[in-house]
Coordinates of N, CA, C and O in Angstrom, one line a residue:
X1 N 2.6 -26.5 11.5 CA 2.4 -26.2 10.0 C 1.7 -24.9 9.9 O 0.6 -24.6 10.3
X2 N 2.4 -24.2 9.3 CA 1.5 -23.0 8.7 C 1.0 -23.0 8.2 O 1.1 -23.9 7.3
X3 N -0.7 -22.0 8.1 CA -1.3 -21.7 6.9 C -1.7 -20.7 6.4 O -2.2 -19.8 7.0
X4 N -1.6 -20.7 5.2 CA -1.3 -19.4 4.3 C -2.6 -19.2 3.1 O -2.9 -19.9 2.1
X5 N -2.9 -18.0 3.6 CA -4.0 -17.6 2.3 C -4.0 -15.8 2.0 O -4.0 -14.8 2.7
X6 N -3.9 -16.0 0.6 CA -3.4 -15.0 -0.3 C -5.5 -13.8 -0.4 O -6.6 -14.0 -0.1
X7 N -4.9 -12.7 -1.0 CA -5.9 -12.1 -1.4 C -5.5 -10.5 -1.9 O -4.5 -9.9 -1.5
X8 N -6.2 -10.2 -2.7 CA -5.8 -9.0 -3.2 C -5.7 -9.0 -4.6 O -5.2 -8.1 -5.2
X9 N -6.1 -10.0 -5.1 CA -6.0 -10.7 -6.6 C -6.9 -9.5 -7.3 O -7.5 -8.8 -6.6
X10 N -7.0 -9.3 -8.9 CA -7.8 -8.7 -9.6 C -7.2 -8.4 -10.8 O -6.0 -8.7 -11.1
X11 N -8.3 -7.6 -11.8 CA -8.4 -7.1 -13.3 C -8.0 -5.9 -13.1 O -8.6 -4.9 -12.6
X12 N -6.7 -5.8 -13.8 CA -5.7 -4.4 -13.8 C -5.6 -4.1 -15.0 O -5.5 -5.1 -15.8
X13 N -5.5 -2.9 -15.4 CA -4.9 -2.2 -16.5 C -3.3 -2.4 -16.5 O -2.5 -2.3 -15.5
X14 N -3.0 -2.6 -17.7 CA -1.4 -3.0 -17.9 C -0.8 -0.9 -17.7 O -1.0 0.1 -18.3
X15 N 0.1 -1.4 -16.5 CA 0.8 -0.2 -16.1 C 0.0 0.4 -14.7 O 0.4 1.4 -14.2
X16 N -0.8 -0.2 -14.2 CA -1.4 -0.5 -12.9 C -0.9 -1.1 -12.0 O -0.1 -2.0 -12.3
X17 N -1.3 -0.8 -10.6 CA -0.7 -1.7 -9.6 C -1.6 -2.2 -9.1 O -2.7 -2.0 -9.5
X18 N -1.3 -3.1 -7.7 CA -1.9 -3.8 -7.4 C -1.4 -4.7 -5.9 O -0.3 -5.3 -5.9
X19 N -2.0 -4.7 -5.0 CA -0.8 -5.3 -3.7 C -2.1 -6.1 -3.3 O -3.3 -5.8 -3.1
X20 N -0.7 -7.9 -3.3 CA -1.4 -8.7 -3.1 C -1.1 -8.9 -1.2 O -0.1 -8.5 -0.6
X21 N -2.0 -9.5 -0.6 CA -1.5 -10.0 1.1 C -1.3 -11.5 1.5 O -2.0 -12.4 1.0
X22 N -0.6 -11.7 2.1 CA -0.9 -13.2 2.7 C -0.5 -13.6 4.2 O 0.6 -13.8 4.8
X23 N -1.6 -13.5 4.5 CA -2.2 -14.1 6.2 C -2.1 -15.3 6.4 O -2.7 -16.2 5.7
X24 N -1.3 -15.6 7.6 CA -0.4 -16.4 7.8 C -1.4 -17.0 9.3 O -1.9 -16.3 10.2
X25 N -1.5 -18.1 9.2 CA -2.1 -18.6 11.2 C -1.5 -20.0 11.1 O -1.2 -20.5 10.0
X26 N -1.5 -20.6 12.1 CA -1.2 -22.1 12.7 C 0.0 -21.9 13.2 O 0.3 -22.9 13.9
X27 N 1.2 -20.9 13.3 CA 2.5 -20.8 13.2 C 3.0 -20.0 14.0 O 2.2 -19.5 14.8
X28 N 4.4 -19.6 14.1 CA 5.2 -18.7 14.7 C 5.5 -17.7 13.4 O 6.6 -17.9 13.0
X29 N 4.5 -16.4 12.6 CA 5.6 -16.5 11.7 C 6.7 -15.5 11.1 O 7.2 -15.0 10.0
X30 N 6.9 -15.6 12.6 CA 8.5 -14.5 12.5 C 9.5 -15.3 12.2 O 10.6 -14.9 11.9
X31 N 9.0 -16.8 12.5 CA 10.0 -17.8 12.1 C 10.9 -18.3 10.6 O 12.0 -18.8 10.3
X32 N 9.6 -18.0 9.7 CA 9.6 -18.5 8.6 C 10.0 -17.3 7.6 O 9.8 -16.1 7.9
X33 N 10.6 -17.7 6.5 CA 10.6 -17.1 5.2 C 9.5 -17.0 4.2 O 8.6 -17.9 3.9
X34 N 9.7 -16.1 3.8 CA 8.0 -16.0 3.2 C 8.4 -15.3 1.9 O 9.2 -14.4 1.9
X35 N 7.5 -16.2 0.4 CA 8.1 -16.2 -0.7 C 6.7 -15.5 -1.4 O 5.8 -15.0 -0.8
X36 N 7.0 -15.7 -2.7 CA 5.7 -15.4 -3.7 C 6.4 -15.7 -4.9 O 7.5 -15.4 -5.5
X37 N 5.0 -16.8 -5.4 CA 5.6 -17.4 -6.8 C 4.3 -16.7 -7.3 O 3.3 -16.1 -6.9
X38 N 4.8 -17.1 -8.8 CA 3.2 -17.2 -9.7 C 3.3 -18.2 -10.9 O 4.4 -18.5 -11.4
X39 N 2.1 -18.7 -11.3 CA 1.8 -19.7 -12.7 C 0.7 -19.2 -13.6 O -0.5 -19.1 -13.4
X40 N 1.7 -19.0 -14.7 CA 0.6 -18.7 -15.8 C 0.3 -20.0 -16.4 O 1.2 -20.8 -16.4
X41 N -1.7 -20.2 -17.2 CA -1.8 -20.8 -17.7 C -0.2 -21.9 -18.8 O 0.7 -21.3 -19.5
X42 N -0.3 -23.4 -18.7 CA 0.7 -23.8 -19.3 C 2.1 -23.3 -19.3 O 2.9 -23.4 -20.2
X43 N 2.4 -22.9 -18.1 CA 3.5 -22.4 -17.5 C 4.1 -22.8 -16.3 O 3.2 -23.0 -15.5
X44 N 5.6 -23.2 -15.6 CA 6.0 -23.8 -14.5 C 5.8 -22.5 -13.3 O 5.7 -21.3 -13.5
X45 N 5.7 -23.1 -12.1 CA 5.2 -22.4 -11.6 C 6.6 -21.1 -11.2 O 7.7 -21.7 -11.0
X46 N 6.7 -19.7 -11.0 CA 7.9 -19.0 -11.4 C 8.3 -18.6 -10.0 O 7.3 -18.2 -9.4
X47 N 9.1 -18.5 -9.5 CA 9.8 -17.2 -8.5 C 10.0 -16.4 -8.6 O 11.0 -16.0 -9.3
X48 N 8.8 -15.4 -7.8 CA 8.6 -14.2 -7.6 C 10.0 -13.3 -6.4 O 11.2 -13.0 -6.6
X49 N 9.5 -13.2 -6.0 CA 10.2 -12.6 -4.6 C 10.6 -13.4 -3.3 O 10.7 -14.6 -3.5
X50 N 10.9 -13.0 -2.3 CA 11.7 -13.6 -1.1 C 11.6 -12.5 -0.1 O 11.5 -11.3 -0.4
X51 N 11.8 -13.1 1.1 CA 11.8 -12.2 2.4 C 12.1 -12.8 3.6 O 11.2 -13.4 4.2
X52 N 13.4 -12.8 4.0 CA 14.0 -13.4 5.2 C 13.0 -13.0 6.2 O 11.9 -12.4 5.8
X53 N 13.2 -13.4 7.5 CA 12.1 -13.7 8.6 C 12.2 -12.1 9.6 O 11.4 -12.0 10.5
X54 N 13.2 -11.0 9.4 CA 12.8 -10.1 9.8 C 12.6 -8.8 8.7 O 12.7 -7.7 9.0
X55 N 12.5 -9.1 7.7 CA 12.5 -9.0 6.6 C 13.7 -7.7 5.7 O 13.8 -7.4 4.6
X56 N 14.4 -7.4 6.8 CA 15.9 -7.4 6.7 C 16.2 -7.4 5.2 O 16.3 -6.3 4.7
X57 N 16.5 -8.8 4.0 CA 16.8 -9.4 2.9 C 15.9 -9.6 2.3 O 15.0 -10.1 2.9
X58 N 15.9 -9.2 1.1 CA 14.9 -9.4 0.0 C 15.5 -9.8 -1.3 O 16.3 -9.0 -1.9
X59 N 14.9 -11.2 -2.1 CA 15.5 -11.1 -3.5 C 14.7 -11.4 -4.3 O 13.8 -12.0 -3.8
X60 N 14.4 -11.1 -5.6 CA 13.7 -10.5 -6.5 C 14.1 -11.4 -7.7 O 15.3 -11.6 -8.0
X61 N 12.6 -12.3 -8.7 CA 13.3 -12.8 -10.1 C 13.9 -11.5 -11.0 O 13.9 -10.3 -10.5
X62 N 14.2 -11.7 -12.0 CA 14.8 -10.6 -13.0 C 13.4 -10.0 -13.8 O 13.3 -8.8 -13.9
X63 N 12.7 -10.6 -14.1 CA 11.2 -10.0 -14.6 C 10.8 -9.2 -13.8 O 10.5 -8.2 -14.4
X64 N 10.5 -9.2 -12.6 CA 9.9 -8.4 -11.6 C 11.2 -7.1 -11.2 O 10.8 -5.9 -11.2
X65 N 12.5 -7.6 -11.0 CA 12.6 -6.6 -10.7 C 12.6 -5.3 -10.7 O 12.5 -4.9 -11.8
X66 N 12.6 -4.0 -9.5 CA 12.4 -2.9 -9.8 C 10.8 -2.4 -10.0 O 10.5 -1.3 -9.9
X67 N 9.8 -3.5 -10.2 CA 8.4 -3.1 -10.2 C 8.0 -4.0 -9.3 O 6.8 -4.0 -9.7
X68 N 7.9 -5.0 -8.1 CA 7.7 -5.6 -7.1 C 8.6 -5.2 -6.2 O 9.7 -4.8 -6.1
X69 N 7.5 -5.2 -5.3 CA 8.3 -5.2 -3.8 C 7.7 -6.0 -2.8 O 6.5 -5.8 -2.6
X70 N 8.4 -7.0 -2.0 CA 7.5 -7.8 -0.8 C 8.2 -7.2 0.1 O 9.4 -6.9 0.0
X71 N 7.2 -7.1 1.1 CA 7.4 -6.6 2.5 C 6.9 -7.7 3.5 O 6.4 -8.8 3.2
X72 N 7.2 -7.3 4.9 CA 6.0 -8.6 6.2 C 6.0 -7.5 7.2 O 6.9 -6.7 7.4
X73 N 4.4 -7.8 7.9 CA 4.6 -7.0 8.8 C 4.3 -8.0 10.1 O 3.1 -8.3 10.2
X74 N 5.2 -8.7 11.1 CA 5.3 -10.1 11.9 C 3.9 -9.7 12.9 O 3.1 -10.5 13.3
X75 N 3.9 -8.2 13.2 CA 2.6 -8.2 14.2 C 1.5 -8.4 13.6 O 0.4 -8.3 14.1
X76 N 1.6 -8.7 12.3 CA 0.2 -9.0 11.6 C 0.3 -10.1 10.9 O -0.4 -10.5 10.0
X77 N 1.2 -10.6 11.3 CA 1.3 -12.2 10.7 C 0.9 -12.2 9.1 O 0.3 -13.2 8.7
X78 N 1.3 -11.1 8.1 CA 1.3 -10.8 6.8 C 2.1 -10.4 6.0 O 2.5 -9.2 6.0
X79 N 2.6 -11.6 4.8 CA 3.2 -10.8 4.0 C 2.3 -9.9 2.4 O 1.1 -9.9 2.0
X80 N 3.3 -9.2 1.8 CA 2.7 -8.3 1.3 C 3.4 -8.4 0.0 O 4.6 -8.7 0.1
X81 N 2.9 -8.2 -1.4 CA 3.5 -7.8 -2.6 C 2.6 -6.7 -3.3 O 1.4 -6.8 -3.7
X82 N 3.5 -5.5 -3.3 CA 3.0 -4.6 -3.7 C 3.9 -4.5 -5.6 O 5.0 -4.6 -6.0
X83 N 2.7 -4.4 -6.3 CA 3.2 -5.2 -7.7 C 2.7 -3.3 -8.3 O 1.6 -2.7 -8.1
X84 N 4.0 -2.9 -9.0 CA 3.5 -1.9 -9.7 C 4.0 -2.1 -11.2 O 4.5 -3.2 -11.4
X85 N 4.0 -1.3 -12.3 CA 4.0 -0.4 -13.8 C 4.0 -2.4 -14.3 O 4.9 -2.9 -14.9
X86 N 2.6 -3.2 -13.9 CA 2.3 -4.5 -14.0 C 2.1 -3.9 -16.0 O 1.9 -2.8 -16.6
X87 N 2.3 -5.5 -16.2 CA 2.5 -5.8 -17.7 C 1.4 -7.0 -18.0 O 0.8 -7.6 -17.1
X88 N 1.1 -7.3 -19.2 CA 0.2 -8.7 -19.1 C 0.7 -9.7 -18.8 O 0.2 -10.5 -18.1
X89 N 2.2 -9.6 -19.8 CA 2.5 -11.2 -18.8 C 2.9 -11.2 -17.5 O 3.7 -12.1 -17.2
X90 N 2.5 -10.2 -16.5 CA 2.3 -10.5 -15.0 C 1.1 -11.4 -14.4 O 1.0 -11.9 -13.3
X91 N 0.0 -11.6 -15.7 CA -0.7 -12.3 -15.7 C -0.8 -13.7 -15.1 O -0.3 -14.5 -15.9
X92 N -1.1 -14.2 -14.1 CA -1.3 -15.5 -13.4 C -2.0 -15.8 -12.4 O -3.1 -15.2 -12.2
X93 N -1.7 -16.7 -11.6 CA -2.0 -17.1 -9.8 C -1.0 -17.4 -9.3 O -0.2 -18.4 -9.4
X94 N -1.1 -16.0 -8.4 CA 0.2 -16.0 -7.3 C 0.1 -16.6 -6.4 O -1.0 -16.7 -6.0
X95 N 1.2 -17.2 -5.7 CA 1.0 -18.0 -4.8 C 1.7 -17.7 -3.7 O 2.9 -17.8 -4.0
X96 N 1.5 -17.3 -2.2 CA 2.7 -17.3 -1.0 C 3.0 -18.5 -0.4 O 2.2 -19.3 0.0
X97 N 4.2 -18.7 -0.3 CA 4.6 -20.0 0.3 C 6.2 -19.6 1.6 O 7.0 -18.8 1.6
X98 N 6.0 -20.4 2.5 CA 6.4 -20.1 4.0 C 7.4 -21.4 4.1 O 7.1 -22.6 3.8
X99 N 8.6 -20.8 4.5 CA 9.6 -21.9 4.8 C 10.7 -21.8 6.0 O 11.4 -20.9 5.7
X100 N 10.9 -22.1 6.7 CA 11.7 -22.0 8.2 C 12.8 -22.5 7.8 O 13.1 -23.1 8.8
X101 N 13.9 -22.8 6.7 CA 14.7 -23.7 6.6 C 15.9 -22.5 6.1 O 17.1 -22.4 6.3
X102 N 14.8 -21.4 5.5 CA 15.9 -20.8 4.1 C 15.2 -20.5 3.0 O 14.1 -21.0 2.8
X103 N 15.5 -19.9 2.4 CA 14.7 -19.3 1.0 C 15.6 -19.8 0.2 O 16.8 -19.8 0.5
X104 N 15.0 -20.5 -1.3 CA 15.4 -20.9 -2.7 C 14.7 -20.3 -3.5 O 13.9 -19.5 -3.0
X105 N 14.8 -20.2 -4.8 CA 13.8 -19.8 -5.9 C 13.7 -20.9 -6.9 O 13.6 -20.8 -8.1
X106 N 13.6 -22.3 -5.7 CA 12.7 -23.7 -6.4 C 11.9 -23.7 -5.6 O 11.9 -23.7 -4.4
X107 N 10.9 -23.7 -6.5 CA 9.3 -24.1 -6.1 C 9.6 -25.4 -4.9 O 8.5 -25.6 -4.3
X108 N 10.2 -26.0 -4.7 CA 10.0 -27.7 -4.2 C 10.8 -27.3 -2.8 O 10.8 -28.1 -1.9
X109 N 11.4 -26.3 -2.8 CA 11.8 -25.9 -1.5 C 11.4 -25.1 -0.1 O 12.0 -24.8 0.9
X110 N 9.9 -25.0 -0.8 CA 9.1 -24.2 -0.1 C 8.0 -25.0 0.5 O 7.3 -25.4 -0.4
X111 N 7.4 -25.5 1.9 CA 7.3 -26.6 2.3 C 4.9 -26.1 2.1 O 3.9 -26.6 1.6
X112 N 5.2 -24.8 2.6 CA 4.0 -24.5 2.8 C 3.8 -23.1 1.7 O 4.4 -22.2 1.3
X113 N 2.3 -23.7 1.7 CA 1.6 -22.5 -0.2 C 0.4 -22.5 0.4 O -0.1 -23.3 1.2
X114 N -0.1 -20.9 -0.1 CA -1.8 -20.9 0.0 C -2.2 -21.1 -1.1 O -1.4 -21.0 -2.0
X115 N -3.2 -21.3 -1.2 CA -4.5 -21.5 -2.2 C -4.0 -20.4 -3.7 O -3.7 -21.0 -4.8
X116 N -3.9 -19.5 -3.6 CA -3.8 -18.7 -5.0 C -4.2 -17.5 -5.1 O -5.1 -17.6 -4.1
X117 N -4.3 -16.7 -5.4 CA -5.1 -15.5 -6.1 C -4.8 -14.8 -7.6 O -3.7 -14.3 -8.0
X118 N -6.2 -15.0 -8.3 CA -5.6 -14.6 -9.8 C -5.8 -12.9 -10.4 O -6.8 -12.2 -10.2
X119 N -4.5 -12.5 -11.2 CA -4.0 -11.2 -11.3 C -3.9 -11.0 -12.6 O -2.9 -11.3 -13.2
X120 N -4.9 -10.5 -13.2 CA -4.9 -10.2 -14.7 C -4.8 -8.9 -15.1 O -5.4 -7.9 -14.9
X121 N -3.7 -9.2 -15.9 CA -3.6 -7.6 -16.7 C -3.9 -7.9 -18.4 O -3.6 -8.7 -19.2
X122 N -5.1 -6.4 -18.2 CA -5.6 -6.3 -19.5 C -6.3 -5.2 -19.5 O -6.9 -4.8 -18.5
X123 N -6.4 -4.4 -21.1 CA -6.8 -2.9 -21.2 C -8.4 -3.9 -21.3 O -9.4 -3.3 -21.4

């Protein structure tokens, strides 16, 4: 079982960027796919991005696209979202989650999540 914890979270100005990390240990994790969601207050939790295991493939929700990009670097057992021209309702807690099966963009298909980090955009 992997474990995954996020960081990089913070108070951004709308049109700001911002690159979140997520450090990966207990695992192999060149094995796994590695995702990023987020949940705003009173909101389902959303699909962010995607990144096959050599990170080769990448797929992107339609809100993000074109201003997100996830990357991994496997010798550092980290993946990465570099979030740019961020909006408020980018506004949430992001979440990385790791899966060895396959990438979806349902939350319930993703076996392992870290903890969170929260991303606020506001002047």
């Amino acid at each position: 079982q992997v474990r995954l914890e996020e960081s990089g979270g913070g108070l951004v100005q709308p049109g700001g960027s911002l690159r979140l990390s997520c450090a990966a240990s207990g695992g192999t994790f060149s094995n796994y796919f590695m995702s990023w969601f987020r949940q705003a207050p009173g909101k389902e939790r959303e699909f962010v991005c995607a990144i096959t295991w050599s990170g080769g493939n990448t797929w992107y929700g339609d809100s993000v696209k074109g201003r997100f990009t996830i990357s991994r670097d496997n010798s550092k057992n980290t993946a990465y979202l570099q979030m740019d021209n961020l909006e408020p309702e980018d506004t949430a807690v992001y979440y990385c989650a790791a899966e060895a099966g396959g990438w979806s963009s349902s939350r319930y298909d993703w076996a392992n999540w870290g903890q969170g980090t929260q991303v606020t955009i506001s002047s």
